[in-house]
Amino acid sequence: MVELVLPRGYRLVSLDSVDSTNEEAWRLARAGSAQATLVIWAKAQTVGRGRQGRHWVSKPGNLYCSFLIPARWPTRRAPEIGFVATNAVAETVTAFLPPGCRVLCKWPNDVLVNGGKVAGILLENVTGNAPKADQLILGIGINLTHFPDETRYPATCLLDEGADEADIGTVLQDLAGRVAAGLAAWERKGFGDVRRSWLSRAAGLGAPIEIKLPNETLRGVFRDLDSDGALVLATGESERRVTAGDVSLASPPPI
Ligand code: BTN
């Protein structure tokens, strides 16, 4: 790949190695609000981080990037962006895989291929709890050529699922285009289409699942994705809305 072409208004920050592209995005955010969306891409991370404070193994060969997005929306809508991004990742992954692979989204923001986690998203809000978001960090990791051995959930990479070895820059270019298009459509039309598209690929929808919260484990049937991105869990007679937690599927999604 000679030159990476990003969407209008997006600017690339390319690094050989960094502690974490999300951390670099925080540093840039603290240095001042940019008009452009910055795409911070590193070939490797020394302290890659995942959700719930976990480590994200980040050896060369996979995609590690963070979008630092100037935000114009209320902070409470920030989680919707996670679903915009998950749809974009699912589409990118599908574009590089051979036909017939099963690409699903696991709540809230994981992407699975044939039952194995291939990508994760870490959304961080620079604005904290202020009512209006001003910058948002969208960190995305996609396993292209390798994945860690010991994970809580089965993992995989595009190469093992039959994709030709894809140039990382080409994957990033495809992803950035889809993130930009997804965000523009979301800003124009709202969360409805994003929600429907996510639900059309939802792993475990209508099936028993388990959700680990910091102090309890919930069991029930995954009934729906709410209009703000919360997971609706049917537990016997009642329903519970869950806004954060780790989902385990009762049985692996069919391949
Ligand atoms: C998850 O736990 O599923 C989220 C993983 C997010 C990993 C990406 S890799 C690029 C960006 N920088 C980080 O340190 N984390 C995110």
PDB file of C-alpha atoms and ligand atoms in Angstrom:
ATOM      1  CA  MET A   1       0.000   0.000   0.000  1.00  0.00           C
ATOM      2  CA  VAL A   2       1.566   3.284  -1.082  1.00  0.00           C
ATOM      3  CA  GLU A   3      -0.498   6.032   0.493  1.00  0.00           C
ATOM      4  CA  LEU A   4      -3.356   5.690   2.873  1.00  0.00           C
ATOM      5  CA  VAL A   5      -6.404   7.702   1.825  1.00  0.00           C
ATOM      6  CA  LEU A   6      -8.603   8.766   4.721  1.00  0.00           C
ATOM      7  CA  PRO A   7     -12.056  10.364   4.581  1.00  0.00           C
ATOM      8  CA  ARG A   8     -12.268  14.146   4.273  1.00  0.00           C
ATOM      9  CA  GLY A   9     -11.622  15.784   7.648  1.00  0.00           C
ATOM     10  CA  TYR A  10      -9.630  12.789   8.961  1.00  0.00           C
ATOM     11  CA  ARG A  11      -5.881  13.021   9.644  1.00  0.00           C
ATOM     12  CA  LEU A  12      -3.442  10.167  10.210  1.00  0.00           C
ATOM     13  CA  VAL A  13      -0.946   9.942  13.080  1.00  0.00           C
ATOM     14  CA  SER A  14       1.212   6.911  12.273  1.00  0.00           C
ATOM     15  CA  LEU A  15       3.553   5.386  14.847  1.00  0.00           C
ATOM     16  CA  ASP A  16       5.802   2.342  14.875  1.00  0.00           C
ATOM     17  CA  SER A  17       5.168   1.634  18.535  1.00  0.00           C
ATOM     18  CA  VAL A  18       3.351   3.368  21.385  1.00  0.00           C
ATOM     19  CA  ASP A  19       2.133   2.474  24.858  1.00  0.00           C
ATOM     20  CA  SER A  20      -1.504   2.566  23.691  1.00  0.00           C
ATOM     21  CA  THR A  21      -3.120   4.416  20.794  1.00  0.00           C
ATOM     22  CA  ASN A  22      -5.945   5.361  23.194  1.00  0.00           C
ATOM     23  CA  GLU A  23      -3.361   6.817  25.585  1.00  0.00           C
ATOM     24  CA  GLU A  24      -1.756   8.758  22.723  1.00  0.00           C
ATOM     25  CA  ALA A  25      -5.242  10.049  21.834  1.00  0.00           C
ATOM     26  CA  TRP A  26      -5.662  11.239  25.452  1.00  0.00           C
ATOM     27  CA  ARG A  27      -2.325  13.090  25.210  1.00  0.00           C
ATOM     28  CA  LEU A  28      -3.380  14.754  21.955  1.00  0.00           C
ATOM     29  CA  ALA A  29      -6.799  15.598  23.394  1.00  0.00           C
ATOM     30  CA  ARG A  30      -5.213  17.258  26.424  1.00  0.00           C
ATOM     31  CA  ALA A  31      -2.954  19.249  24.115  1.00  0.00           C
ATOM     32  CA  GLY A  32      -6.030  20.910  22.589  1.00  0.00           C
ATOM     33  CA  SER A  33      -9.229  20.274  20.661  1.00  0.00           C
ATOM     34  CA  ALA A  34      -8.606  19.491  17.004  1.00  0.00           C
ATOM     35  CA  GLN A  35     -11.092  20.266  14.258  1.00  0.00           C
ATOM     36  CA  ALA A  36     -10.107  17.109  12.374  1.00  0.00           C
ATOM     37  CA  THR A  37     -10.749  13.552  13.461  1.00  0.00           C
ATOM     38  CA  LEU A  38      -7.326  12.103  14.223  1.00  0.00           C
ATOM     39  CA  VAL A  39      -6.666   8.475  13.366  1.00  0.00           C
ATOM     40  CA  ILE A  40      -3.834   7.255  15.562  1.00  0.00           C
ATOM     41  CA  TRP A  41      -2.372   4.043  14.206  1.00  0.00           C
ATOM     42  CA  ALA A  42       0.488   2.060  15.749  1.00  0.00           C
ATOM     43  CA  LYS A  43       2.109  -1.110  14.403  1.00  0.00           C
ATOM     44  CA  ALA A  44       2.529  -2.312  17.998  1.00  0.00           C
ATOM     45  CA  GLN A  45       1.494  -1.275  21.503  1.00  0.00           C
ATOM     46  CA  THR A  46       3.454  -1.922  24.671  1.00  0.00           C
ATOM     47  CA  VAL A  47       0.525  -1.374  27.056  1.00  0.00           C
ATOM     48  CA  GLY A  48      -2.525  -1.996  24.874  1.00  0.00           C
ATOM     49  CA  ARG A  49      -5.649  -1.892  26.978  1.00  0.00           C
ATOM     50  CA  GLY A  50      -9.005  -3.577  26.697  1.00  0.00           C
ATOM     51  CA  ARG A  51     -12.349  -3.141  28.405  1.00  0.00           C
ATOM     52  CA  GLN A  52     -12.611  -3.487  32.192  1.00  0.00           C
ATOM     53  CA  GLY A  53      -8.918  -2.647  32.634  1.00  0.00           C
ATOM     54  CA  ARG A  54      -7.729  -5.761  30.813  1.00  0.00           C
ATOM     55  CA  HIS A  55      -4.513  -6.005  28.788  1.00  0.00           C
ATOM     56  CA  TRP A  56      -4.815  -6.117  24.975  1.00  0.00           C
ATOM     57  CA  VAL A  57      -1.925  -8.120  23.524  1.00  0.00           C
ATOM     58  CA  SER A  58      -0.508  -5.906  20.765  1.00  0.00           C
ATOM     59  CA  LYS A  59       2.380  -7.539  18.905  1.00  0.00           C
ATOM     60  CA  PRO A  60       3.039  -6.401  15.305  1.00  0.00           C
ATOM     61  CA  GLY A  61       0.770  -7.909  12.642  1.00  0.00           C
ATOM     62  CA  ASN A  62      -2.662  -6.772  13.865  1.00  0.00           C
ATOM     63  CA  LEU A  63      -4.471  -3.443  13.572  1.00  0.00           C
ATOM     64  CA  TYR A  64      -4.317  -1.079  16.560  1.00  0.00           C
ATOM     65  CA  CYS A  65      -5.909   2.318  16.068  1.00  0.00           C
ATOM     66  CA  SER A  66      -7.821   5.041  17.878  1.00  0.00           C
ATOM     67  CA  PHE A  67     -10.071   7.709  16.436  1.00  0.00           C
ATOM     68  CA  LEU A  68      -9.991  11.006  18.352  1.00  0.00           C
ATOM     69  CA  ILE A  69     -13.317  12.497  17.342  1.00  0.00           C
ATOM     70  CA  PRO A  70     -14.403  16.076  17.914  1.00  0.00           C
ATOM     71  CA  ALA A  71     -17.872  15.457  19.343  1.00  0.00           C
ATOM     72  CA  ARG A  72     -20.960  17.578  18.897  1.00  0.00           C
ATOM     73  CA  TRP A  73     -23.521  15.537  20.770  1.00  0.00           C
ATOM     74  CA  PRO A  74     -24.725  15.038  24.358  1.00  0.00           C
ATOM     75  CA  THR A  75     -22.430  12.795  26.404  1.00  0.00           C
ATOM     76  CA  ARG A  76     -25.262  10.361  27.140  1.00  0.00           C
ATOM     77  CA  ARG A  77     -25.328   9.463  23.412  1.00  0.00           C
ATOM     78  CA  ALA A  78     -21.654   8.460  23.347  1.00  0.00           C
ATOM     79  CA  PRO A  79     -22.365   4.696  23.771  1.00  0.00           C
ATOM     80  CA  GLU A  80     -24.327   4.787  20.494  1.00  0.00           C
ATOM     81  CA  ILE A  81     -21.001   5.494  18.762  1.00  0.00           C
ATOM     82  CA  GLY A  82     -19.725   2.170  20.054  1.00  0.00           C
ATOM     83  CA  PHE A  83     -22.467   0.469  18.045  1.00  0.00           C
ATOM     84  CA  VAL A  84     -21.747   2.616  14.959  1.00  0.00           C
ATOM     85  CA  ALA A  85     -18.131   1.459  15.239  1.00  0.00           C
ATOM     86  CA  THR A  86     -19.057  -2.189  15.847  1.00  0.00           C
ATOM     87  CA  ASN A  87     -21.124  -2.200  12.649  1.00  0.00           C
ATOM     88  CA  ALA A  88     -18.208  -0.614  10.762  1.00  0.00           C
ATOM     89  CA  VAL A  89     -15.774  -3.230  12.084  1.00  0.00           C
ATOM     90  CA  ALA A  90     -18.182  -6.061  11.203  1.00  0.00           C
ATOM     91  CA  GLU A  91     -18.484  -4.712   7.636  1.00  0.00           C
ATOM     92  CA  THR A  92     -14.709  -4.286   7.250  1.00  0.00           C
ATOM     93  CA  VAL A  93     -14.030  -7.768   8.561  1.00  0.00           C
ATOM     94  CA  THR A  94     -16.663  -9.216   6.200  1.00  0.00           C
ATOM     95  CA  ALA A  95     -15.070  -7.409   3.250  1.00  0.00           C
ATOM     96  CA  PHE A  96     -11.718  -9.146   3.842  1.00  0.00           C
ATOM     97  CA  LEU A  97     -13.070 -12.642   4.555  1.00  0.00           C
ATOM     98  CA  PRO A  98     -14.108 -15.297   2.053  1.00  0.00           C
ATOM     99  CA  PRO A  99     -17.876 -15.681   1.537  1.00  0.00           C
ATOM    100  CA  GLY A 100     -19.736 -17.860   4.024  1.00  0.00           C
ATOM    101  CA  CYS A 101     -17.950 -16.714   7.198  1.00  0.00           C
ATOM    102  CA  ARG A 102     -20.324 -15.911  10.029  1.00  0.00           C
ATOM    103  CA  VAL A 103     -19.643 -12.402  11.333  1.00  0.00           C
ATOM    104  CA  LEU A 104     -21.579 -11.501  14.488  1.00  0.00           C
ATOM    105  CA  CYS A 105     -21.593  -8.718  17.063  1.00  0.00           C
ATOM    106  CA  LYS A 106     -21.411  -9.620  20.747  1.00  0.00           C
ATOM    107  CA  TRP A 107     -22.828  -7.020  23.108  1.00  0.00           C
ATOM    108  CA  PRO A 108     -21.715  -4.406  23.470  1.00  0.00           C
ATOM    109  CA  ASN A 109     -18.875  -3.963  21.002  1.00  0.00           C
ATOM    110  CA  ASP A 110     -17.086  -7.220  20.150  1.00  0.00           C
ATOM    111  CA  VAL A 111     -17.007  -8.725  16.677  1.00  0.00           C
ATOM    112  CA  LEU A 112     -16.921 -12.508  16.292  1.00  0.00           C
ATOM    113  CA  VAL A 113     -16.000 -14.543  13.241  1.00  0.00           C
ATOM    114  CA  ASN A 114     -17.223 -18.132  13.229  1.00  0.00           C
ATOM    115  CA  GLY A 115     -17.633 -17.893  17.019  1.00  0.00           C
ATOM    116  CA  GLY A 116     -14.197 -16.426  17.840  1.00  0.00           C
ATOM    117  CA  LYS A 117     -13.535 -12.851  18.911  1.00  0.00           C
ATOM    118  CA  VAL A 118     -11.693 -11.061  16.130  1.00  0.00           C
ATOM    119  CA  ALA A 119     -12.028  -7.429  17.244  1.00  0.00           C
ATOM    120  CA  GLY A 120     -12.662  -5.288  20.293  1.00  0.00           C
ATOM    121  CA  ILE A 121     -13.538  -1.660  20.829  1.00  0.00           C
ATOM    122  CA  LEU A 122     -12.645   0.619  23.723  1.00  0.00           C
ATOM    123  CA  LEU A 123     -14.627   3.834  23.870  1.00  0.00           C
ATOM    124  CA  GLU A 124     -13.339   6.553  26.187  1.00  0.00           C
ATOM    125  CA  ASN A 125     -14.964   9.884  26.827  1.00  0.00           C
ATOM    126  CA  VAL A 126     -12.485  12.705  27.260  1.00  0.00           C
ATOM    127  CA  THR A 127     -15.247  14.927  28.606  1.00  0.00           C
ATOM    128  CA  GLY A 128     -16.056  12.628  31.551  1.00  0.00           C
ATOM    129  CA  ASN A 129     -19.562  13.262  32.788  1.00  0.00           C
ATOM    130  CA  ALA A 130     -19.978  16.783  31.438  1.00  0.00           C
ATOM    131  CA  PRO A 131     -23.363  17.042  29.687  1.00  0.00           C
ATOM    132  CA  LYS A 132     -21.856  17.777  26.278  1.00  0.00           C
ATOM    133  CA  ALA A 133     -19.133  15.550  24.856  1.00  0.00           C
ATOM    134  CA  ASP A 134     -16.328  17.487  23.294  1.00  0.00           C
ATOM    135  CA  GLN A 135     -13.872  14.786  22.270  1.00  0.00           C
ATOM    136  CA  LEU A 136     -14.332  11.065  22.143  1.00  0.00           C
ATOM    137  CA  ILE A 137     -11.751   8.294  21.785  1.00  0.00           C
ATOM    138  CA  LEU A 138     -12.718   5.225  19.831  1.00  0.00           C
ATOM    139  CA  GLY A 139     -10.017   2.559  20.128  1.00  0.00           C
ATOM    140  CA  ILE A 140     -10.256  -0.430  17.803  1.00  0.00           C
ATOM    141  CA  GLY A 141      -8.163  -3.582  17.672  1.00  0.00           C
ATOM    142  CA  ILE A 142      -8.632  -6.146  14.887  1.00  0.00           C
ATOM    143  CA  ASN A 143      -6.803  -9.483  14.916  1.00  0.00           C
ATOM    144  CA  LEU A 144      -5.428  -9.859  11.405  1.00  0.00           C
ATOM    145  CA  THR A 145      -2.632 -12.426  11.677  1.00  0.00           C
ATOM    146  CA  HIS A 146      -2.576 -13.607  15.295  1.00  0.00           C
ATOM    147  CA  PHE A 147      -4.526 -13.707  18.546  1.00  0.00           C
ATOM    148  CA  PRO A 148      -3.581 -14.423  22.161  1.00  0.00           C
ATOM    149  CA  ASP A 149      -3.601 -18.058  23.338  1.00  0.00           C
ATOM    150  CA  GLU A 150      -5.330 -17.700  26.644  1.00  0.00           C
ATOM    151  CA  THR A 151      -8.477 -15.628  26.529  1.00  0.00           C
ATOM    152  CA  ARG A 152     -11.707 -15.695  28.516  1.00  0.00           C
ATOM    153  CA  TYR A 153     -13.604 -16.169  25.280  1.00  0.00           C
ATOM    154  CA  PRO A 154     -12.543 -18.063  22.127  1.00  0.00           C
ATOM    155  CA  ALA A 155     -10.538 -15.793  19.840  1.00  0.00           C
ATOM    156  CA  THR A 156      -9.475 -15.896  16.224  1.00  0.00           C
ATOM    157  CA  CYS A 157      -7.854 -13.803  13.483  1.00  0.00           C
ATOM    158  CA  LEU A 158      -8.760 -13.052   9.885  1.00  0.00           C
ATOM    159  CA  LEU A 159      -5.858 -15.113   8.520  1.00  0.00           C
ATOM    160  CA  ASP A 160      -7.055 -18.250  10.332  1.00  0.00           C
ATOM    161  CA  GLU A 161     -10.591 -17.689   9.015  1.00  0.00           C
ATOM    162  CA  GLY A 162      -9.398 -17.788   5.410  1.00  0.00           C
ATOM    163  CA  ALA A 163      -8.635 -14.138   4.595  1.00  0.00           C
ATOM    164  CA  ASP A 164      -5.571 -13.522   2.467  1.00  0.00           C
ATOM    165  CA  GLU A 165      -2.885 -11.740   4.467  1.00  0.00           C
ATOM    166  CA  ALA A 166      -4.275  -8.226   4.289  1.00  0.00           C
ATOM    167  CA  ASP A 167      -2.093  -5.125   4.306  1.00  0.00           C
ATOM    168  CA  ILE A 168      -2.828  -3.434   7.648  1.00  0.00           C
ATOM    169  CA  GLY A 169      -3.030   0.029   6.067  1.00  0.00           C
ATOM    170  CA  THR A 170      -5.601  -1.223   3.558  1.00  0.00           C
ATOM    171  CA  VAL A 171      -7.750  -2.590   6.384  1.00  0.00           C
ATOM    172  CA  LEU A 172      -7.436   0.711   8.287  1.00  0.00           C
ATOM    173  CA  GLN A 173      -8.395   2.692   5.180  1.00  0.00           C
ATOM    174  CA  ASP A 174     -11.492   0.532   4.681  1.00  0.00           C
ATOM    175  CA  LEU A 175     -12.406   0.824   8.366  1.00  0.00           C
ATOM    176  CA  ALA A 176     -11.939   4.601   8.490  1.00  0.00           C
ATOM    177  CA  GLY A 177     -14.234   5.001   5.479  1.00  0.00           C
ATOM    178  CA  ARG A 178     -16.927   2.921   7.146  1.00  0.00           C
ATOM    179  CA  VAL A 179     -16.558   4.672  10.525  1.00  0.00           C
ATOM    180  CA  ALA A 180     -16.870   8.085   8.822  1.00  0.00           C
ATOM    181  CA  ALA A 181     -19.893   7.012   6.760  1.00  0.00           C
ATOM    182  CA  GLY A 182     -21.512   5.379   9.799  1.00  0.00           C
ATOM    183  CA  LEU A 183     -21.012   8.455  11.989  1.00  0.00           C
ATOM    184  CA  ALA A 184     -22.396  10.773   9.302  1.00  0.00           C
ATOM    185  CA  ALA A 185     -25.500   8.594   8.867  1.00  0.00           C
ATOM    186  CA  TRP A 186     -25.960   8.343  12.657  1.00  0.00           C
ATOM    187  CA  GLU A 187     -25.733  12.130  13.049  1.00  0.00           C
ATOM    188  CA  ARG A 188     -28.239  12.601  10.227  1.00  0.00           C
ATOM    189  CA  LYS A 189     -30.761   9.871  11.045  1.00  0.00           C
ATOM    190  CA  GLY A 190     -30.210   8.876  14.673  1.00  0.00           C
ATOM    191  CA  PHE A 191     -29.661   5.504  16.348  1.00  0.00           C
ATOM    192  CA  GLY A 192     -32.566   3.542  14.783  1.00  0.00           C
ATOM    193  CA  ASP A 193     -30.760   2.212  11.685  1.00  0.00           C
ATOM    194  CA  VAL A 194     -27.572   1.589  13.658  1.00  0.00           C
ATOM    195  CA  ARG A 195     -29.528  -0.435  16.206  1.00  0.00           C
ATOM    196  CA  ARG A 196     -31.319  -2.474  13.510  1.00  0.00           C
ATOM    197  CA  SER A 197     -28.090  -3.194  11.681  1.00  0.00           C
ATOM    198  CA  TRP A 198     -26.362  -4.257  14.928  1.00  0.00           C
ATOM    199  CA  LEU A 199     -29.344  -6.477  15.856  1.00  0.00           C
ATOM    200  CA  SER A 200     -29.228  -8.174  12.446  1.00  0.00           C
ATOM    201  CA  ARG A 201     -25.812  -9.572  13.456  1.00  0.00           C
ATOM    202  CA  ALA A 202     -26.351  -9.909  17.223  1.00  0.00           C
ATOM    203  CA  ALA A 203     -24.829 -13.043  18.759  1.00  0.00           C
ATOM    204  CA  GLY A 204     -27.133 -14.800  21.219  1.00  0.00           C
ATOM    205  CA  LEU A 205     -30.258 -12.749  20.535  1.00  0.00           C
ATOM    206  CA  GLY A 206     -33.291 -14.658  21.874  1.00  0.00           C
ATOM    207  CA  ALA A 207     -31.045 -17.163  23.656  1.00  0.00           C
ATOM    208  CA  PRO A 208     -29.957 -17.646  27.276  1.00  0.00           C
ATOM    209  CA  ILE A 209     -26.898 -15.600  28.211  1.00  0.00           C
ATOM    210  CA  GLU A 210     -24.915 -14.768  31.317  1.00  0.00           C
ATOM    211  CA  ILE A 211     -23.720 -11.258  32.152  1.00  0.00           C
ATOM    212  CA  LYS A 212     -20.953 -10.718  34.673  1.00  0.00           C
ATOM    213  CA  LEU A 213     -21.260  -7.444  36.561  1.00  0.00           C
ATOM    214  CA  PRO A 214     -18.668  -6.334  39.142  1.00  0.00           C
ATOM    215  CA  ASN A 215     -20.725  -7.760  42.037  1.00  0.00           C
ATOM    216  CA  GLU A 216     -23.187 -10.212  40.529  1.00  0.00           C
ATOM    217  CA  THR A 217     -23.854 -12.500  37.607  1.00  0.00           C
ATOM    218  CA  LEU A 218     -27.134 -12.139  35.754  1.00  0.00           C
ATOM    219  CA  ARG A 219     -28.753 -14.969  33.811  1.00  0.00           C
ATOM    220  CA  GLY A 220     -31.643 -14.625  31.406  1.00  0.00           C
ATOM    221  CA  VAL A 221     -32.655 -14.407  27.788  1.00  0.00           C
ATOM    222  CA  PHE A 222     -31.145 -11.698  25.572  1.00  0.00           C
ATOM    223  CA  ARG A 223     -34.383 -10.026  24.498  1.00  0.00           C
ATOM    224  CA  ASP A 224     -33.382  -6.809  22.741  1.00  0.00           C
ATOM    225  CA  LEU A 225     -31.069  -3.845  22.318  1.00  0.00           C
ATOM    226  CA  ASP A 226     -32.738  -0.795  23.842  1.00  0.00           C
ATOM    227  CA  SER A 227     -33.066   2.532  22.077  1.00  0.00           C
ATOM    228  CA  ASP A 228     -29.947   3.782  23.907  1.00  0.00           C
ATOM    229  CA  GLY A 229     -27.810   0.662  23.462  1.00  0.00           C
ATOM    230  CA  ALA A 230     -28.598  -1.043  26.789  1.00  0.00           C
ATOM    231  CA  LEU A 231     -29.054  -4.828  26.675  1.00  0.00           C
ATOM    232  CA  VAL A 232     -32.568  -5.942  27.610  1.00  0.00           C
ATOM    233  CA  LEU A 233     -32.393  -9.164  29.614  1.00  0.00           C
ATOM    234  CA  ALA A 234     -35.538 -11.176  30.370  1.00  0.00           C
ATOM    235  CA  THR A 235     -35.163 -12.775  33.798  1.00  0.00           C
ATOM    236  CA  GLY A 236     -38.264 -14.816  34.582  1.00  0.00           C
ATOM    237  CA  GLU A 237     -41.140 -12.418  35.113  1.00  0.00           C
ATOM    238  CA  SER A 238     -39.182  -9.206  34.747  1.00  0.00           C
ATOM    239  CA  GLU A 239     -36.818  -7.469  32.377  1.00  0.00           C
ATOM    240  CA  ARG A 240     -33.573  -5.801  33.290  1.00  0.00           C
ATOM    241  CA  ARG A 241     -31.651  -3.189  31.310  1.00  0.00           C
ATOM    242  CA  VAL A 242     -27.913  -3.684  31.449  1.00  0.00           C
ATOM    243  CA  THR A 243     -25.557  -0.867  30.450  1.00  0.00           C
ATOM    244  CA  ALA A 244     -22.180  -2.496  31.164  1.00  0.00           C
ATOM    245  CA  GLY A 245     -20.911  -6.008  31.740  1.00  0.00           C
ATOM    246  CA  ASP A 246     -19.323  -9.065  30.177  1.00  0.00           C
ATOM    247  CA  VAL A 247     -21.642 -11.317  28.199  1.00  0.00           C
ATOM    248  CA  SER A 248     -21.122 -15.064  27.853  1.00  0.00           C
ATOM    249  CA  LEU A 249     -23.251 -16.920  25.349  1.00  0.00           C
ATOM    250  CA  ALA A 250     -24.829 -20.122  26.662  1.00  0.00           C
ATOM    251  CA  SER A 251     -23.781 -21.949  23.520  1.00  0.00           C
ATOM    252  CA  PRO A 252     -21.408 -20.790  20.808  1.00  0.00           C
ATOM    253  CA  PRO A 253     -23.138 -19.064  17.884  1.00  0.00           C
ATOM    254  CA  PRO A 254     -23.816 -21.520  15.028  1.00  0.00           C
ATOM    255  CA  ILE A 255     -21.129 -21.554  12.331  1.00  0.00           C
TER     256      ILE A 255
HETATM  257  C1  BTN B   1     -11.796  -5.065  24.324  1.00  0.00           C
HETATM  258  O1  BTN B   1     -11.463  -5.327  25.494  1.00  0.00           O
HETATM  259  O2  BTN B   1     -12.453  -5.855  23.668  1.00  0.00           O
HETATM  260  C2  BTN B   1     -11.403  -3.751  23.705  1.00  0.00           C
HETATM  261  C3  BTN B   1     -10.049  -3.829  23.086  1.00  0.00           C
HETATM  262  C4  BTN B   1      -9.611  -2.536  22.421  1.00  0.00           C
HETATM  263  C5  BTN B   1      -8.196  -2.632  21.903  1.00  0.00           C
HETATM  264  C6  BTN B   1      -7.812  -1.424  21.103  1.00  0.00           C
HETATM  265  S1  BTN B   1      -6.280  -1.658  20.248  1.00  0.00           S
HETATM  266  C7  BTN B   1      -6.253   0.034  19.848  1.00  0.00           C
HETATM  267  C8  BTN B   1      -6.743   0.797  21.049  1.00  0.00           C
HETATM  268  N1  BTN B   1      -5.652   1.080  21.958  1.00  0.00           N
HETATM  269  C9  BTN B   1      -5.760   0.418  23.106  1.00  0.00           C
HETATM  270  O3  BTN B   1      -4.946   0.453  24.041  1.00  0.00           O
HETATM  271  N2  BTN B   1      -6.900  -0.284  23.112  1.00  0.00           N
HETATM  272  C10 BTN B   1      -7.644  -0.124  21.873  1.00  0.00           C
END
